[in-house]
Amino acid sequence: MSIEQVVGLYNYWIVVFLMMTGFYIVIARTNLIKSIIGLNIFQTSVFLLYITMGRINGGTAPIIPAVVADAHAHAHPADAHATDGPAGHSLHETADELIYSNPLPSVLMLTAIVVGIATTALALALIVRIREEYGTVEEDEILELDRYS
Amino acid sequence: MTTFPIIRVVTKLLIPYILLFAFYVQFHGDFGPGGGFQAGVILASGLILYGLVFGLPAVQSVAPPRTIERLMALGVLIYAGTGIATILLGGKFLDYSALEHNFYPHYFPSGQHLGIFLVEAGVGVTVTSVMTMIFYAFAGRNSVE
Amino acid sequence: MNLIAFAILALLAATAVTVARMRDLWAAIMFTGIYSFLSASWMLILDAPDVAFTEAAVGAGIATVLMLSTLALTGKEERATTRSPLIPLLVVTVTGGALIYGTLDMPHFGDPSDPIHLYPNPSFVEKSQEDMHGLPNVVTAILASYRGYDTLGETTVVLTAGIAVILILRRDESHPEQQESP
């Protein structure tokens, strides 16, 4: 295994490690709240997997500098072609020098995080109800109670 | 609810800035990092902080659960309504180019920019009210035994 | 900068392991908040400020509050398990080994010639400026406009989850507003 491979792949290894820690918590612990914590860790590792894929070395966040953006903002659609003179050219060159990291994974994960917290809240609500009905949040005790009911 | 004075005073000092920051993130989301999802969560965390320190009745008199319930649906309605509006203006569903107008376009957002503004507002309203409502649901529940 | 990233990753791994080993649920939830902050820091280094922002607000703020309020309703000690941790450990090691074997063929981190950066054509970032009349934040532009249908769906999912939580946790008889309403 070469150094190049380690530098190129360490992000995946970290993600796999975190993912497996979360997975371990989910399968090894019987406490339902602890399982939700494990799921959260698992979920965050998936976010990190996507975000690391969007990164470009030497890139910057996908937010266009104000100079470039303003040129487009004040170019009304009707006279967009008229402004494409010498000044427009130099602006395009500054824009070309910048490398933007990929915005697509950011978009996907942004919505996933908020949906994730909403579903986590749903799971926690179910746990509260389970506790009220069974008097415990330990998985094996709940199964035991179900068997003898 | 806590009676510890430092927490109460610091919370009162912090909350205006949290709310201000939430609105900044909401309305500046087109220009810098931010947008409806983040702003909604920050605004809700301001309300939740108030609820944690001053008690549930205090925060529920600021943001009554009945209003919050309606706001939950209103946000999605704003979002989908923007889509319907673009259809009525002759475009496709959520095709904001139909929102183009010539009423001082340099000062008022137009076209895509206006569409994104409306949609983010809808997202912000829904996320704020859902997060606040979830907190109400958990905090309003009495501990068993 | 690599040094900072390395420190954050080491802390991230250490926090995750601490959470797994911990019996006290209250402390474990606090460590989950720290874990969220650390992953938000790494996301910031990875040029995703929008996501870092959301993760810090959601993971360290709302999620911690919700879990603590659940804990107040259920009790905060985790019962010591009688089960042996050997089988879960074996499963996790085998799965992790398989996944790491799978990563050996993955495109390298930060390489501009990775498939994700070539398809779709990366010029869409610059082109979005013409479509959006100069909206600087490309993430917002994609979120609300190009992928508008998707975000509408996500917003509806958030609404649905909120309604479901109300339906599960609301008590009809002790609900104060029903007494107020005529």
XYZ file of C-alpha atoms in Angstrom:
476
model
C 0.000 0.000 0.000
C 1.528 3.274 -1.118
C 1.495 6.628 0.663
C -0.550 8.015 -2.216
C -3.268 5.480 -1.543
C -3.337 6.306 2.170
C -3.600 10.048 1.457
C -6.259 9.424 -1.163
C -8.443 7.061 0.832
C -8.095 7.992 4.510
C -11.389 9.897 4.450
C -13.285 6.726 3.539
C -11.545 4.796 6.306
C -12.539 7.366 8.899
C -16.107 7.251 7.620
C -16.134 3.437 7.734
C -14.761 3.498 11.281
C -17.428 5.935 12.478
C -20.122 4.008 10.636
C -19.082 0.742 12.255
C -18.993 2.371 15.706
C -22.572 3.495 15.180
C -23.525 0.059 13.875
C -21.927 -1.588 16.921
C -23.957 0.604 19.291
C -27.154 -0.284 17.434
C -26.639 -4.052 17.544
C -24.795 -4.490 20.854
C -26.887 -2.302 23.163
C -30.391 -3.117 24.297
C -31.267 0.376 25.516
C -33.498 2.030 22.899
C -32.159 5.559 23.499
C -28.614 4.273 23.095
C -29.660 2.672 19.810
C -30.956 6.034 18.579
C -27.610 7.628 19.527
C -25.888 4.892 17.519
C -28.148 5.542 14.546
C -27.289 9.253 14.776
C -23.569 8.479 14.642
C -24.159 6.174 11.678
C -26.197 8.864 9.939
C -23.553 11.559 10.454
C -20.913 9.258 8.981
C -23.022 8.994 5.816
C -23.212 12.807 5.649
C -19.424 12.931 5.981
C -19.022 10.332 3.212
C -20.980 12.489 0.772
C -19.299 15.733 1.798
C -15.768 14.322 1.458
C -16.637 13.182 -2.077
C -17.569 16.734 -3.086
C -14.232 18.199 -2.055
C -11.650 19.248 -4.681
C -8.059 19.920 -3.686
C -7.359 23.633 -3.933
C -11.047 24.340 -4.296
C -13.221 26.766 -2.399
C -16.796 26.774 -1.114
C -19.342 26.996 -3.955
C -20.226 30.627 -3.323
C -19.473 32.902 -6.259
C -17.488 36.045 -5.272
C -19.626 39.188 -5.156
C -17.715 40.866 -8.035
C -18.596 38.114 -10.475
C -22.132 37.686 -9.190
C -22.904 41.431 -9.335
C -21.958 41.566 -12.992
C -24.682 39.008 -13.691
C -27.160 40.536 -11.270
C -27.143 43.931 -12.959
C -27.163 42.517 -16.445
C -30.887 42.511 -17.141
C -31.896 39.534 -19.310
C -32.756 41.864 -22.203
C -29.290 43.429 -22.417
C -27.242 40.463 -21.246
C -25.453 40.245 -24.580
C -24.637 43.933 -24.614
C -22.486 43.760 -21.459
C -20.332 40.982 -22.823
C -17.683 43.502 -23.824
C -14.032 43.679 -22.717
C -15.039 44.260 -19.073
C -17.194 41.131 -19.109
C -14.296 39.118 -20.433
C -11.928 39.974 -17.593
C -14.639 39.053 -15.107
C -15.070 35.673 -16.708
C -11.355 35.087 -16.441
C -11.315 35.775 -12.690
C -14.216 33.397 -12.326
C -12.426 30.717 -14.309
C -9.377 30.828 -12.053
C -11.457 29.767 -9.055
C -12.223 26.104 -8.521
C -15.435 25.419 -6.634
C -15.974 22.260 -4.657
C -18.950 20.247 -5.832
C -22.189 21.765 -4.471
C -24.373 18.722 -5.212
C -23.442 16.605 -2.142
C -23.967 19.690 0.053
C -27.494 20.105 -1.284
C -28.362 16.438 -0.790
C -27.006 16.326 2.770
C -28.502 19.663 3.787
C -32.025 18.337 3.370
C -31.036 14.917 4.740
C -29.885 16.454 8.051
C -33.180 18.253 8.661
C -35.253 15.240 7.639
C -32.963 13.140 9.865
C -33.713 15.209 12.969
C -37.444 15.075 12.205
C -37.385 11.281 11.993
C -35.165 11.059 15.109
C -37.806 13.076 16.954
C -40.427 10.595 15.740
C -38.357 7.677 17.052
C -37.870 9.406 20.410
C -41.626 10.048 20.636
C -42.237 6.336 20.089
C -39.700 5.541 22.829
C -41.550 7.825 25.252
C -44.797 5.989 24.481
C -43.083 2.582 24.874
C -41.760 3.656 28.262
C -45.269 4.661 29.334
C -46.801 1.386 28.214
C -44.066 -1.040 29.315
C -42.254 0.868 32.061
C -38.865 0.172 30.510
C -36.759 1.136 27.494
C -34.626 -2.025 27.461
C -35.274 -4.061 24.348
C -35.032 -7.531 25.935
C -37.329 -6.619 28.839
C -39.928 -5.352 26.369
C -39.736 -8.620 24.405
C -40.054 -10.544 27.678
C -43.166 -8.559 28.654
C -44.651 -9.164 25.224
C -44.093 -12.903 25.502
C -45.955 -13.232 28.798
C -48.811 -10.902 28.011
C -37.483 26.261 34.699
C -34.452 27.567 36.494
C -34.209 30.305 39.088
C -30.482 30.699 38.730
C -30.107 34.451 37.973
C -27.033 34.300 35.715
C -28.724 31.886 33.332
C -31.873 33.997 33.187
C -30.002 37.251 32.493
C -27.632 35.752 29.919
C -30.535 34.040 28.151
C -32.464 37.301 27.952
C -29.405 39.009 26.517
C -28.715 36.256 23.992
C -32.182 35.572 22.580
C -32.527 38.797 20.521
C -29.220 38.061 18.835
C -30.179 34.455 18.146
C -33.415 35.607 16.499
C -31.625 38.349 14.573
C -29.042 35.848 13.373
C -31.817 33.478 12.277
C -33.399 36.207 10.140
C -29.990 37.135 8.738
C -29.393 33.513 7.753
C -32.876 33.334 6.226
C -32.689 36.469 4.089
C -28.977 36.390 3.344
C -29.100 32.717 2.371
C -29.014 33.580 -1.335
C -25.693 35.407 -0.927
C -23.782 33.478 1.718
C -24.112 30.178 3.523
C -27.609 29.772 4.861
C -31.192 29.319 3.819
C -34.557 28.223 5.062
C -33.502 24.975 6.734
C -30.720 26.548 8.796
C -32.694 29.672 9.663
C -35.655 27.588 10.774
C -33.532 25.492 13.082
C -31.783 28.535 14.588
C -35.070 30.388 15.148
C -36.571 27.298 16.772
C -33.518 26.888 19.006
C -34.025 30.487 20.187
C -37.596 29.633 21.180
C -36.508 26.343 22.770
C -33.838 28.143 24.817
C -36.505 30.524 26.091
C -38.720 27.559 26.943
C -35.927 25.719 28.758
C -35.056 28.667 30.976
C -38.409 30.358 31.581
C -40.707 27.366 31.407
C -43.181 26.026 28.887
C -46.088 28.412 29.718
C -43.848 31.446 29.067
C -42.788 30.299 25.608
C -46.286 29.115 24.765
C -47.651 32.592 25.435
C -45.093 33.972 22.954
C -45.739 31.284 20.335
C -49.123 29.661 21.040
C -49.333 25.994 19.966
C -52.452 26.722 17.905
C -50.545 29.269 15.783
C -47.513 27.006 15.483
C -49.734 24.163 14.261
C -51.128 26.340 11.500
C -47.675 27.668 10.573
C -46.458 24.084 10.081
C -48.878 23.648 7.212
C -48.583 27.254 6.020
C -44.908 26.798 5.119
C -45.593 23.875 2.803
C -48.541 25.844 1.424
C -46.257 28.813 0.584
C -43.861 26.428 -1.152
C -46.493 24.595 -3.176
C -48.388 27.858 -3.729
C -45.309 29.324 -5.420
C -45.422 26.335 -7.771
C -49.120 26.866 -8.486
C -48.503 30.589 -9.039
C -45.890 29.812 -11.682
C -48.384 27.507 -13.406
C -51.015 30.262 -13.373
C -48.477 32.710 -14.814
C -47.948 30.374 -17.736
C -44.824 28.489 -16.673
C -44.255 24.977 -15.378
C -44.615 23.894 -11.736
C -41.840 25.630 -9.733
C -40.389 27.196 -12.884
C -39.556 30.585 -11.395
C -38.769 32.227 -14.731
C -42.509 32.881 -14.934
C -42.156 35.247 -11.968
C -40.097 37.708 -14.024
C -41.412 41.258 -13.703
C -40.307 44.756 -14.689
C -41.259 46.591 -11.503
C -37.880 48.095 -10.463
C -36.028 44.790 -10.945
C -32.891 46.336 -9.438
C -34.564 46.786 -6.062
C -37.097 43.973 -5.898
C -36.042 40.393 -6.558
C -37.341 39.114 -9.837
C -37.691 35.813 -11.633
C -35.541 33.020 -10.212
C -34.405 35.180 -7.320
C -38.000 35.923 -6.239
C -38.944 32.251 -6.567
C -36.028 31.124 -4.417
C -36.863 33.800 -1.846
C -40.486 32.608 -1.551
C -39.577 28.943 -1.448
C -36.926 29.479 1.236
C -39.464 31.478 3.252
C -41.846 28.516 3.077
C -39.124 26.094 4.162
C -38.110 28.402 7.009
C -41.679 28.686 8.343
C -42.267 24.927 8.247
C -38.943 23.967 9.832
C -39.260 26.578 12.615
C -42.774 25.534 13.548
C -42.170 21.779 13.302
C -39.068 21.962 15.534
C -40.899 24.173 18.057
C -43.937 21.890 17.995
C -41.790 18.798 18.590
C -40.234 20.536 21.595
C -43.703 21.413 22.927
C -44.808 17.820 22.506
C -41.835 16.491 24.505
C -41.804 19.207 27.159
C -45.574 19.105 27.680
C -45.469 15.443 28.568
C -45.285 14.745 32.291
C -42.726 12.295 33.554
C -44.265 8.903 34.347
C -44.182 7.679 37.968
C -4.455 22.858 7.744
C -3.891 19.143 7.345
C -2.808 19.144 10.956
C -6.139 20.644 12.048
C -8.051 18.121 9.953
C -6.019 15.302 11.457
C -6.693 16.508 15.009
C -10.419 16.816 14.303
C -10.567 13.315 12.818
C -8.727 11.806 15.787
C -11.109 13.544 18.200
C -14.075 12.415 16.093
C -13.017 8.781 16.298
C -12.250 9.062 20.026
C -15.652 10.638 20.723
C -17.496 7.923 18.795
C -15.690 5.183 20.740
C -16.377 6.967 24.052
C -20.086 7.114 23.232
C -20.057 3.396 22.458
C -18.347 2.518 25.748
C -20.369 4.791 27.995
C -23.098 3.553 30.352
C -24.355 6.939 31.518
C -26.877 8.055 28.901
C -26.785 11.719 29.948
C -23.039 11.903 29.301
C -23.407 9.907 26.075
C -25.893 12.473 24.749
C -23.494 15.298 25.623
C -20.752 13.466 23.739
C -23.108 13.143 20.757
C -23.356 16.938 20.767
C -19.555 17.205 20.760
C -19.434 14.641 17.949
C -21.825 16.795 15.911
C -19.694 19.891 16.455
C -16.553 18.026 15.407
C -18.168 16.689 12.245
C -19.450 20.202 11.496
C -15.853 21.456 11.795
C -14.651 18.822 9.371
C -17.450 19.721 6.932
C -16.296 23.351 7.081
C -12.761 22.271 6.167
C -14.262 20.249 3.324
C -15.759 23.433 1.779
C -19.367 22.773 2.705
C -20.255 25.736 4.958
C -24.007 25.307 4.443
C -23.987 21.734 5.676
C -21.624 22.533 8.545
C -24.003 25.257 9.623
C -26.999 22.928 9.591
C -25.166 20.105 11.336
C -23.997 22.416 14.134
C -27.491 23.837 14.679
C -29.365 20.536 14.327
C -26.946 17.985 15.750
C -25.559 19.963 18.659
C -28.640 22.083 19.341
C -32.022 20.516 18.634
C -31.018 16.838 18.766
C -29.371 17.262 22.186
C -32.417 19.054 23.609
C -34.809 16.424 22.240
C -32.750 13.516 23.558
C -32.408 15.129 26.971
C -36.152 15.734 27.159
C -36.720 12.081 26.243
C -34.277 11.126 28.966
C -36.218 13.184 31.502
C -39.265 11.082 30.627
C -37.590 7.677 30.629
C -34.682 7.575 33.107
C -31.005 8.062 32.507
C -29.150 4.893 33.499
C -28.490 2.229 30.969
C -28.814 -1.244 32.473
C -25.637 -3.323 32.257
C -26.094 -5.874 29.515
C -25.604 -9.552 30.184
C -25.035 -10.250 26.520
C -21.486 -10.832 25.415
C -20.179 -8.103 23.075
C -18.182 -10.665 21.071
C -20.735 -11.414 18.344
C -21.531 -7.727 17.621
C -17.788 -6.981 17.563
C -17.209 -9.799 15.078
C -20.075 -8.629 12.845
C -18.797 -5.054 12.942
C -15.205 -6.068 12.187
C -16.219 -8.238 9.241
C -18.538 -5.578 7.805
C -15.945 -2.851 8.336
C -13.246 -4.985 6.708
C -15.456 -5.612 3.690
C -16.237 -1.901 3.369
C -12.561 -0.936 3.646
C -11.687 -3.540 1.012
C -14.349 -1.873 -1.132
C -12.822 1.587 -0.678
C -9.537 0.480 -2.283
C -11.146 0.999 -5.697
C -12.772 4.312 -4.787
C -11.689 7.543 -6.496
C -9.081 9.394 -4.454
C -9.969 12.168 -2.027
C -9.937 15.652 -3.545
C -8.774 14.522 -6.976
C -10.285 16.871 -9.621
C -10.646 13.934 -12.045
C -13.036 12.034 -9.767
C -16.191 10.950 -11.598
C -18.368 13.048 -9.276
C -16.637 16.221 -10.472
C -16.918 15.368 -14.176
C -20.537 14.208 -14.476
C -22.602 16.311 -14.661
C -20.343 18.810 -16.388
C -18.846 21.011 -13.615
C -19.458 24.174 -15.637
C -23.003 24.165 -14.261
C -21.651 26.121 -11.280
C -20.628 29.025 -13.508
C -23.673 28.584 -15.725
C -25.986 28.907 -12.721
C -24.917 32.570 -12.616
C -26.660 33.203 -15.924
C -29.750 31.179 -14.999
C -30.116 32.813 -11.594
C -29.184 36.423 -12.502
C -26.170 36.352 -10.194
C -27.243 34.495 -7.089
C -23.879 33.917 -5.383
C -24.721 30.823 -3.316
C -24.873 27.933 -5.759
C -26.034 25.548 -3.009
C -29.165 27.637 -2.439
C -29.754 27.925 -6.168
C -29.644 24.144 -6.615
C -31.644 23.483 -3.454
C -34.523 25.816 -4.210
C -34.580 26.010 -7.975
C -32.906 23.186 -9.898
C -33.966 20.591 -7.326
C -37.119 22.421 -6.228
C -39.347 19.334 -6.442
C -37.005 17.400 -4.168
C -36.955 20.148 -1.552
C -40.760 20.362 -1.667
C -40.795 16.642 -0.875
C -38.302 17.052 1.979
C -40.314 19.899 3.491
C -43.391 17.696 3.350
C -41.476 14.908 5.110
C -40.546 17.338 7.919
C -44.204 18.387 8.194
C -45.349 14.757 8.261
C -42.854 13.849 10.981
C -44.017 16.852 13.015
C -47.659 15.767 12.678
C -46.747 12.204 13.641
C -44.940 13.381 16.806
C -47.992 15.445 17.797
C -50.280 12.473 17.191
C -48.117 10.165 19.298
C -47.388 12.468 22.231
C -50.395 14.757 22.613
C -52.801 13.950 25.434
C -56.404 14.747 24.580
C -57.857 14.967 28.080
C -55.174 17.172 29.624
C -54.732 19.430 26.629
C -55.166 23.007 27.909
C -56.378 24.547 24.673
C -59.372 22.295 24.367
C -60.685 23.676 27.632
C -60.131 27.240 26.453
C -61.827 26.835 23.111
C -65.585 27.310 23.109
